[in-house]
Coordinates of C-alpha atoms and ligand atoms in Angstrom, one line a residue:
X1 CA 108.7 24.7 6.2
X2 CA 105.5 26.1 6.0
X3 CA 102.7 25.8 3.6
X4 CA 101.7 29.6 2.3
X5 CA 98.2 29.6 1.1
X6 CA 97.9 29.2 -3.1
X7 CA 98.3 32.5 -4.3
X8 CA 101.0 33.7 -2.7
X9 CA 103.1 36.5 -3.7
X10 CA 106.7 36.1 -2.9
X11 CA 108.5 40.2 -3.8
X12 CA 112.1 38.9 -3.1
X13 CA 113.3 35.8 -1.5
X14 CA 116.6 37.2 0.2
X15 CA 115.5 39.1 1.9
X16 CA 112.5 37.1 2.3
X17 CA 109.1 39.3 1.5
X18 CA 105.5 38.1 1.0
X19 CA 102.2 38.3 1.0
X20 CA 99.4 36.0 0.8
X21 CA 96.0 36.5 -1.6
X22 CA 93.4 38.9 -0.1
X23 CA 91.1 36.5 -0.2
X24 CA 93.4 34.5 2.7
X25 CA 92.3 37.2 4.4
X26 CA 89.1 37.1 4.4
X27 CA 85.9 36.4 7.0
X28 CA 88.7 35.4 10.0
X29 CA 89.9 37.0 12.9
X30 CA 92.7 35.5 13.0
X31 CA 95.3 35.1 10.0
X32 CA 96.7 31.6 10.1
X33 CA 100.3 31.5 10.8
X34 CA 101.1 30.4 7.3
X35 CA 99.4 33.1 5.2
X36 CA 101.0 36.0 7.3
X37 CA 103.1 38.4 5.8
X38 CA 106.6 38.3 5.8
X39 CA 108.7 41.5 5.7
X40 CA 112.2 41.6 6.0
X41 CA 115.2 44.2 5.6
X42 CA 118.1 42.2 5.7
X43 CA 119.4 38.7 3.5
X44 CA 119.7 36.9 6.3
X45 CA 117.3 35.6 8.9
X46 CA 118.9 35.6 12.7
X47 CA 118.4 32.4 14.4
X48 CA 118.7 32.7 17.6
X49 CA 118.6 29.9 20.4
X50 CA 116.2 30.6 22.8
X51 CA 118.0 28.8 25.5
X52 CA 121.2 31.5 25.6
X53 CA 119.4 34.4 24.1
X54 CA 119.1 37.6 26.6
X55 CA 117.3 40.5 26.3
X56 CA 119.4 43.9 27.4
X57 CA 117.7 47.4 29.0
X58 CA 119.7 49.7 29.1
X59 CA 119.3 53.5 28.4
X60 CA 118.1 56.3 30.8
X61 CA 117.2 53.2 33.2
X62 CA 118.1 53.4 37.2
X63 CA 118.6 49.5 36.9
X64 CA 119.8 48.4 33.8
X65 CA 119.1 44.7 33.6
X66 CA 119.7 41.9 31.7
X67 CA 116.8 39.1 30.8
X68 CA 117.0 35.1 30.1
X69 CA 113.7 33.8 28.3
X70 CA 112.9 32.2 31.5
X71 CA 113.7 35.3 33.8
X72 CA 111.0 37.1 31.7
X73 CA 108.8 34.3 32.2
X74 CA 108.7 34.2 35.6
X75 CA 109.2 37.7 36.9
X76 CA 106.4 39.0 35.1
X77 CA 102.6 38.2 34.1
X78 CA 102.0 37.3 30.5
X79 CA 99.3 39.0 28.7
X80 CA 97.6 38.2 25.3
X81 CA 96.2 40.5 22.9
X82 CA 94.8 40.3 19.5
X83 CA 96.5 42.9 17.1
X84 CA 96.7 43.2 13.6
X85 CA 100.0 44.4 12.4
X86 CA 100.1 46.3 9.2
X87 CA 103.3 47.4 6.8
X88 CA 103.8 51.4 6.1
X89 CA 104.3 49.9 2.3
X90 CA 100.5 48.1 2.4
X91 CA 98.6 48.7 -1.0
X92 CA 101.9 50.0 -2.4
X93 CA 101.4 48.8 -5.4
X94 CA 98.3 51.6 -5.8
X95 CA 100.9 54.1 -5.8
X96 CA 103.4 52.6 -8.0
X97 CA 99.8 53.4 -10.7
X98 CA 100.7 56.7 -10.4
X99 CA 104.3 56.8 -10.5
X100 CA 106.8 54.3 -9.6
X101 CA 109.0 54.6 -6.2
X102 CA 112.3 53.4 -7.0
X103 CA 113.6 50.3 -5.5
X104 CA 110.5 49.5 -3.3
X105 CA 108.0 46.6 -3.0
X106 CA 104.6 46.3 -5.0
X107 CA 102.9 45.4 -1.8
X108 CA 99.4 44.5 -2.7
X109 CA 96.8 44.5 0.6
X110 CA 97.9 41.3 2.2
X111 CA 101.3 43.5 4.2
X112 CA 98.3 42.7 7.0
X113 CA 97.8 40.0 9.4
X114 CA 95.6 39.7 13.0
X115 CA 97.5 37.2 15.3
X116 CA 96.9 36.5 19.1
X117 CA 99.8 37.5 20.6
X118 CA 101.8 36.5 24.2
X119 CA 103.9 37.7 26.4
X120 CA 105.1 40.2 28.7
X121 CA 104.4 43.9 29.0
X122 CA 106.7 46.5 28.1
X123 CA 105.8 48.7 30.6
X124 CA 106.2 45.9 33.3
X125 CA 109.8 45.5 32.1
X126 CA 110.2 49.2 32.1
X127 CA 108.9 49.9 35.5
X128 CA 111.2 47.0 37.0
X129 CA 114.3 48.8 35.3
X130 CA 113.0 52.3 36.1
X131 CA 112.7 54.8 33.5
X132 CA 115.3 57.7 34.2
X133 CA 113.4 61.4 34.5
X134 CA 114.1 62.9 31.3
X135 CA 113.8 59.9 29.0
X136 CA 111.1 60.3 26.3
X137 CA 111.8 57.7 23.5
X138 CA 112.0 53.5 24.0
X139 CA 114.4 52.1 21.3
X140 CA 114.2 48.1 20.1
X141 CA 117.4 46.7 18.7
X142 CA 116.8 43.7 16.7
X143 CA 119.5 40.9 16.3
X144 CA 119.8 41.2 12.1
X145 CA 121.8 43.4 10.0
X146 CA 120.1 44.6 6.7
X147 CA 123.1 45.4 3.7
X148 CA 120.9 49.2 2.9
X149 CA 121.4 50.3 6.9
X150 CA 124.6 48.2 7.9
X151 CA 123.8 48.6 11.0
X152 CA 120.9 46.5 13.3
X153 CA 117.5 47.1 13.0
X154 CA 116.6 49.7 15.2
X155 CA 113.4 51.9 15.8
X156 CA 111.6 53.2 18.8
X157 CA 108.5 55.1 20.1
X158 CA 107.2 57.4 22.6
X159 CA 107.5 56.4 25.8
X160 CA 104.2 57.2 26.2
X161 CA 103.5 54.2 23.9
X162 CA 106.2 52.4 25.1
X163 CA 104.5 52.3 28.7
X164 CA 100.8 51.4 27.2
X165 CA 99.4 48.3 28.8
X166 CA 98.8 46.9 24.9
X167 CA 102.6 47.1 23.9
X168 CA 103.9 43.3 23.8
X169 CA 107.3 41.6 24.2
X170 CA 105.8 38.6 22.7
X171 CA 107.3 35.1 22.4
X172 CA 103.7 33.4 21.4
X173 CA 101.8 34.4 18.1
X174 CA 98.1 32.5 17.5
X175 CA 98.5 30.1 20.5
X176 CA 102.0 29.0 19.5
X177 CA 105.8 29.8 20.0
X178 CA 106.5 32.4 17.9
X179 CA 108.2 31.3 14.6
X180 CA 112.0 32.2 14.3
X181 CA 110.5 34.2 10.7
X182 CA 108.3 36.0 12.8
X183 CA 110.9 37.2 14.9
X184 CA 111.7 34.4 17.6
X185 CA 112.7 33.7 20.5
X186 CA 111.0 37.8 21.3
X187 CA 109.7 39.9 19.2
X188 CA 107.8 43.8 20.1
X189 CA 103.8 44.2 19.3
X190 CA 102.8 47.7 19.0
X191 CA 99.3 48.0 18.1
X192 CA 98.0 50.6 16.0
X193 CA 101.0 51.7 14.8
X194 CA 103.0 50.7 11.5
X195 CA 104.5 47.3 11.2
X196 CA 108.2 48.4 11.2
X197 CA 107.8 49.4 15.2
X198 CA 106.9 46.0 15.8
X199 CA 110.7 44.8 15.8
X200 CA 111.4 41.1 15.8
X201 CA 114.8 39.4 17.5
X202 CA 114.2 41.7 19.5
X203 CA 117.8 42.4 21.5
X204 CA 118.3 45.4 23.3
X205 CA 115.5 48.1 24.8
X206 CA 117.3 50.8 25.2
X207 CA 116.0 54.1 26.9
X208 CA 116.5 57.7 25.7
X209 CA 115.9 61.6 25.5
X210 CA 115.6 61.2 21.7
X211 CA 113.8 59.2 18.9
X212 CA 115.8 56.3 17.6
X213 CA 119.0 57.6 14.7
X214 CA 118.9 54.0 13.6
X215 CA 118.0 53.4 9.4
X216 CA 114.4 52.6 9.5
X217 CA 113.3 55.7 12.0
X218 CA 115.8 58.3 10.6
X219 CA 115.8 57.7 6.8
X220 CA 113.4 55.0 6.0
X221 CA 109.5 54.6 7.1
X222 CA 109.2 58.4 6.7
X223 CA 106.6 60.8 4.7
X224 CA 108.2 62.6 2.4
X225 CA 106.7 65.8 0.1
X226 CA 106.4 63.6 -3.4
X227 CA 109.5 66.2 -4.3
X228 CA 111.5 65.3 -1.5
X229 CA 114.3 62.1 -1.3
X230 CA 115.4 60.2 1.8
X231 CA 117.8 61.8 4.0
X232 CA 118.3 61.4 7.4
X233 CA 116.0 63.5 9.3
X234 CA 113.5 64.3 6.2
X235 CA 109.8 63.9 5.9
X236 CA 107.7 63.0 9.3
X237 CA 108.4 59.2 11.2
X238 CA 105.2 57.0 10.1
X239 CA 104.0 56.3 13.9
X240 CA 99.9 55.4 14.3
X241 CA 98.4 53.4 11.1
X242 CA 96.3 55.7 9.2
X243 CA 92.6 54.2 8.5
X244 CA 92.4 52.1 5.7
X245 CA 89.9 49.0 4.3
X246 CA 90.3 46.7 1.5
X247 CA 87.9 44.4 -0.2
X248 CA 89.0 41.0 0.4
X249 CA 86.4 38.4 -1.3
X250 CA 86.0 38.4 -3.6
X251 CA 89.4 38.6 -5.6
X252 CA 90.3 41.2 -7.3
X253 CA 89.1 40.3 -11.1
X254 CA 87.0 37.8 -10.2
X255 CA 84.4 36.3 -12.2
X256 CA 81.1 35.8 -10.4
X257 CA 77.4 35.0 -11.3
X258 CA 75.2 37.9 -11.4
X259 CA 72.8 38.7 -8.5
X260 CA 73.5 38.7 -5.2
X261 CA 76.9 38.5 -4.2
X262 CA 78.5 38.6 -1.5
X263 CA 81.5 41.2 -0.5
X264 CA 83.5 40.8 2.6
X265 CA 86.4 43.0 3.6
X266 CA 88.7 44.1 6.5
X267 CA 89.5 47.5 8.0
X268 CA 91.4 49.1 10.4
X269 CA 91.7 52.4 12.2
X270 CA 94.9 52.7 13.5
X271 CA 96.5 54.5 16.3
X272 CA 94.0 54.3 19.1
X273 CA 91.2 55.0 16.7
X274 CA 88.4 52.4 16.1
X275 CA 86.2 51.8 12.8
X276 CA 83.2 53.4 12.7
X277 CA 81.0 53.2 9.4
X278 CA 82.4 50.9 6.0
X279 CA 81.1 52.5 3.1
X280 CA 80.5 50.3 -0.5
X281 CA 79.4 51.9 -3.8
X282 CA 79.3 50.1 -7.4
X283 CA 79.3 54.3 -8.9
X284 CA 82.8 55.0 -8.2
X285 CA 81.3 57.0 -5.1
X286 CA 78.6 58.6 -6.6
X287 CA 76.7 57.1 -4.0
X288 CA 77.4 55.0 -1.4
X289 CA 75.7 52.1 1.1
X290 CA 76.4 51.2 4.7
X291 CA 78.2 47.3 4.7
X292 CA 77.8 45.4 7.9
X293 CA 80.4 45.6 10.3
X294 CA 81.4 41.9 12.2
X295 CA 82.4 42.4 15.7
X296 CA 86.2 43.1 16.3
X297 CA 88.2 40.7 18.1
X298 CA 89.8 43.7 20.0
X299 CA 90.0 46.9 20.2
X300 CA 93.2 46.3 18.7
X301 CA 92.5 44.3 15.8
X302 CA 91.0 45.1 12.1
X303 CA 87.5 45.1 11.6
X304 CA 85.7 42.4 8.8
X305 CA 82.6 43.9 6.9
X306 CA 80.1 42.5 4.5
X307 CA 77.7 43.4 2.6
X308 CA 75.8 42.0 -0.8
X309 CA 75.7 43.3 -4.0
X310 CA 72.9 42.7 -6.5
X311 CA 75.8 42.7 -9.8
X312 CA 73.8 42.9 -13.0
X313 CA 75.9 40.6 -15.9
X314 CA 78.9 42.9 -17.0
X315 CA 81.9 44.7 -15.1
X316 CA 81.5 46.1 -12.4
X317 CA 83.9 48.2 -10.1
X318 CA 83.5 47.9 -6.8
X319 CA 85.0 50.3 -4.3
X320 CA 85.4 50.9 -0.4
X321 CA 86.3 53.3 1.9
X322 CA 86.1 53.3 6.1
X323 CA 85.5 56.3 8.5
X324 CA 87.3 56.1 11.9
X325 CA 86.4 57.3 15.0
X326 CA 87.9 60.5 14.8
X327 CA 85.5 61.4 11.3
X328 CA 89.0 60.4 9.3
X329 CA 87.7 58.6 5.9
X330 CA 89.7 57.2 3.4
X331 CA 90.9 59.9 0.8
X332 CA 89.4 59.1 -3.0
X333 CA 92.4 58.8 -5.4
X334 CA 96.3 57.7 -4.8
X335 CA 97.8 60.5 -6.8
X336 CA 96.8 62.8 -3.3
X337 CA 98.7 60.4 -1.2
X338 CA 102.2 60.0 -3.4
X339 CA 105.1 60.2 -1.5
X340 CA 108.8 59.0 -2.7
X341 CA 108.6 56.1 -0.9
X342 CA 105.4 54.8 -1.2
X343 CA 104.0 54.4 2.2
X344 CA 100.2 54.4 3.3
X345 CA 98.0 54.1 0.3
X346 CA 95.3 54.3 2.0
X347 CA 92.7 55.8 -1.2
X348 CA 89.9 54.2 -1.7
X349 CA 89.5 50.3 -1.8
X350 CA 88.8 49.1 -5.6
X351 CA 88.0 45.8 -7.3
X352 CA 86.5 44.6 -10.4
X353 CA 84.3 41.6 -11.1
X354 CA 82.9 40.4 -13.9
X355 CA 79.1 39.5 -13.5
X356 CA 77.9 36.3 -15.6
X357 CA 74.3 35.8 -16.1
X358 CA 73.3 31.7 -15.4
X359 CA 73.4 30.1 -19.0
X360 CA 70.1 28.6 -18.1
X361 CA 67.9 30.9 -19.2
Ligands
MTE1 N1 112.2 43.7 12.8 C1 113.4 43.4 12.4 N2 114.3 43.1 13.4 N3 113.8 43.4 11.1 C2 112.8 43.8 10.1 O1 113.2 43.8 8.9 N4 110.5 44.5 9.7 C3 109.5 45.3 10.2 C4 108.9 44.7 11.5 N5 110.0 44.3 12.4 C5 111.5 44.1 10.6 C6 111.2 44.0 11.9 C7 108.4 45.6 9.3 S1 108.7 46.8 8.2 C8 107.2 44.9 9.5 S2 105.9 45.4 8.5 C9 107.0 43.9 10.4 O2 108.2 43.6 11.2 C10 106.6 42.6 9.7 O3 106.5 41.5 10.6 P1 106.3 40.0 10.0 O4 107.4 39.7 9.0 O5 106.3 39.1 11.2 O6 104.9 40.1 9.3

């Protein structure tokens, strides 16, 4: 059992989605096992047992090869990274303002989580199997079966990507073995790039001349035109995270003395991108101030900002946005960003407090 922060939101419960409060979030590097996300596709959580589970690579590989737990252990090095891992649907529930996407998840901003995490390279495993000539696209099979796909979870990337040093088969998430809901006994960590790449129970790496057909490549995690519907094939495959910040502390409708107070947030690039510059304003963006940017953990990982905001008594709305380091900025309003499935609201950060002036006066 774990102990999920107060305040957290549970979407469904089979399968098994949540998200902890933004404020959970808040002023750490690290997010504590137990107020991570939890996204899930199918009922059913796979348990496997570490002891007989075996990982398969197979594909457009000279030496397909089969892996034990402890075979991975000791034929290769581990490495440890910090990563935050994001879901596509983050900040849904921005979208679902404008107009509602059928059948999908109100995610707030808490489909985001920073973890240390261990294990081998991908690219070490690759190399040992040897990557055919020809072969473009690394598939991960996961070991559970969603009812919408009937099928395993399956996606892939680049194998470009796939051979980065920062791409993780991981078994160890903040110092720890990896829980079995976080995708035990091995799960893949690919930084920048949406959560749904990172596949847990991981299975099978399998090596090909194409992107992954599988459910959540072909027909889901995909940007549609807002008067499009899934279909296999439609839209573009969501790949690198586009940059995006939220405010964090204080909570959304909080109510806080007036004067100084004190706004925290977290941001994150994406792709191989970095944060730059975290812009606040208390105008809806009729002007803006520079927050103070923490130092990030990794170039991998999200980046906390702060700033202070003299709040005279009243309402006030307080909005964000973050430039990356390729000039891209947070767009103003969701209605730009609508797409059928309601992936990567990444518009403008907004919260509202409510300013009290001390009674002692
Ligand atoms: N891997 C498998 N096998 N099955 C899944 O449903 N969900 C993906 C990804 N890997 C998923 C998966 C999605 S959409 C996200 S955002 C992340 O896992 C969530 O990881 P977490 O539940 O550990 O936070």
């Amino acid at each position: 059992m774990t102990t999920q922060p107060a305040g957290t939101t549970v979407h469904s419960s089979q399968p098994y989605n949540a998200e902890p409060p933004r404020t959970a979030l808040a002023d750490r590097d690290l997010t504590p096992v137990d107020a991570f996300y939890h996204r899930n596709h199918a009922a059913e959580r796979p348990r496997l047992d570490p002891a007989t589970w075996a990982l398969r690579v197979d594909g457009m590989v000279e030496r397909p090869a089969t892996f034990s737990l402890d075979a991975l252990r000791e034929r290769f090095r581990e490495h440890s990274e910090v990563v935050t891992l994001q879901c596509a649907g983050n900040r849904r529930a921005g979208l679902m303002e404008v107009a509602d996407p059928p059948g999908e998840t109100p995610w707030g901003p808490g489909a985001t989580g920073t973890a240390r995490w261990a294990g081998v390279r991908l690219a070490d495993v690759l190399r040992e199997a040897g990557v055919a000539p020809g072969a473009t696209d690394v598939a991960f099979t996961g070991a559970d079966v969603a009812e919408e796909a009937d099928e395993p979870y399956a996606v892939s990337v680049p194998l470009e990507k796939a051979l980065a040093d920062e791409v993780l088969l991981a078994w160890s998430m903040n110092d720890a073995p990896l829980p079995s809901a976080h995708g035990a006994p091995v799960r893949v960590v690919v930084p920048g790039w949406i959560g749904a790449r990172s596949v847990k129970w991981l299975e099978r790496v399998t090596v090909a001349d194409e992107p992954s057909r599988g459910h959540f490549q072909a027909v889901a995690y995909r940007l549609l035109p807002a008067d499009d519907a899934p279909a296999p094939g439609r839209g573009v495959a969501l790949g690198p995270i586009a940059v995006n910040a939220d405010v964090l502390s204080p909570a959304d409708g909080a109510e806080v003395p007036a004067g100084p107070v004190r706004v925290t947030g977290d941001a994150l690039a994406g792709g191989d991108r970095t944060v730059v510059r975290v812009d606040v304003s208390t105008d809806d963006g009729a002007t803006w101030h520079e927050a103070d940017l923490e130092p990030q953990a990794s170039r991998w990982s999200w980046r906390h900002w702060h700033t202070t905001l003299d709040l005279p008594a009243g309402t006030t709305r307080v909005v964000a946005r973050a430039w990356d380091s390729a000039a891209g900025v947070q767009p103003a309003d969701p209605a730009e960003l609508w797409n059928p499935k309601g992936y990567v609201n990444n518009s403008w950060a907004r919260v509202t407090l409510h300013a009290v002036a001390s009674g002692g006066g």
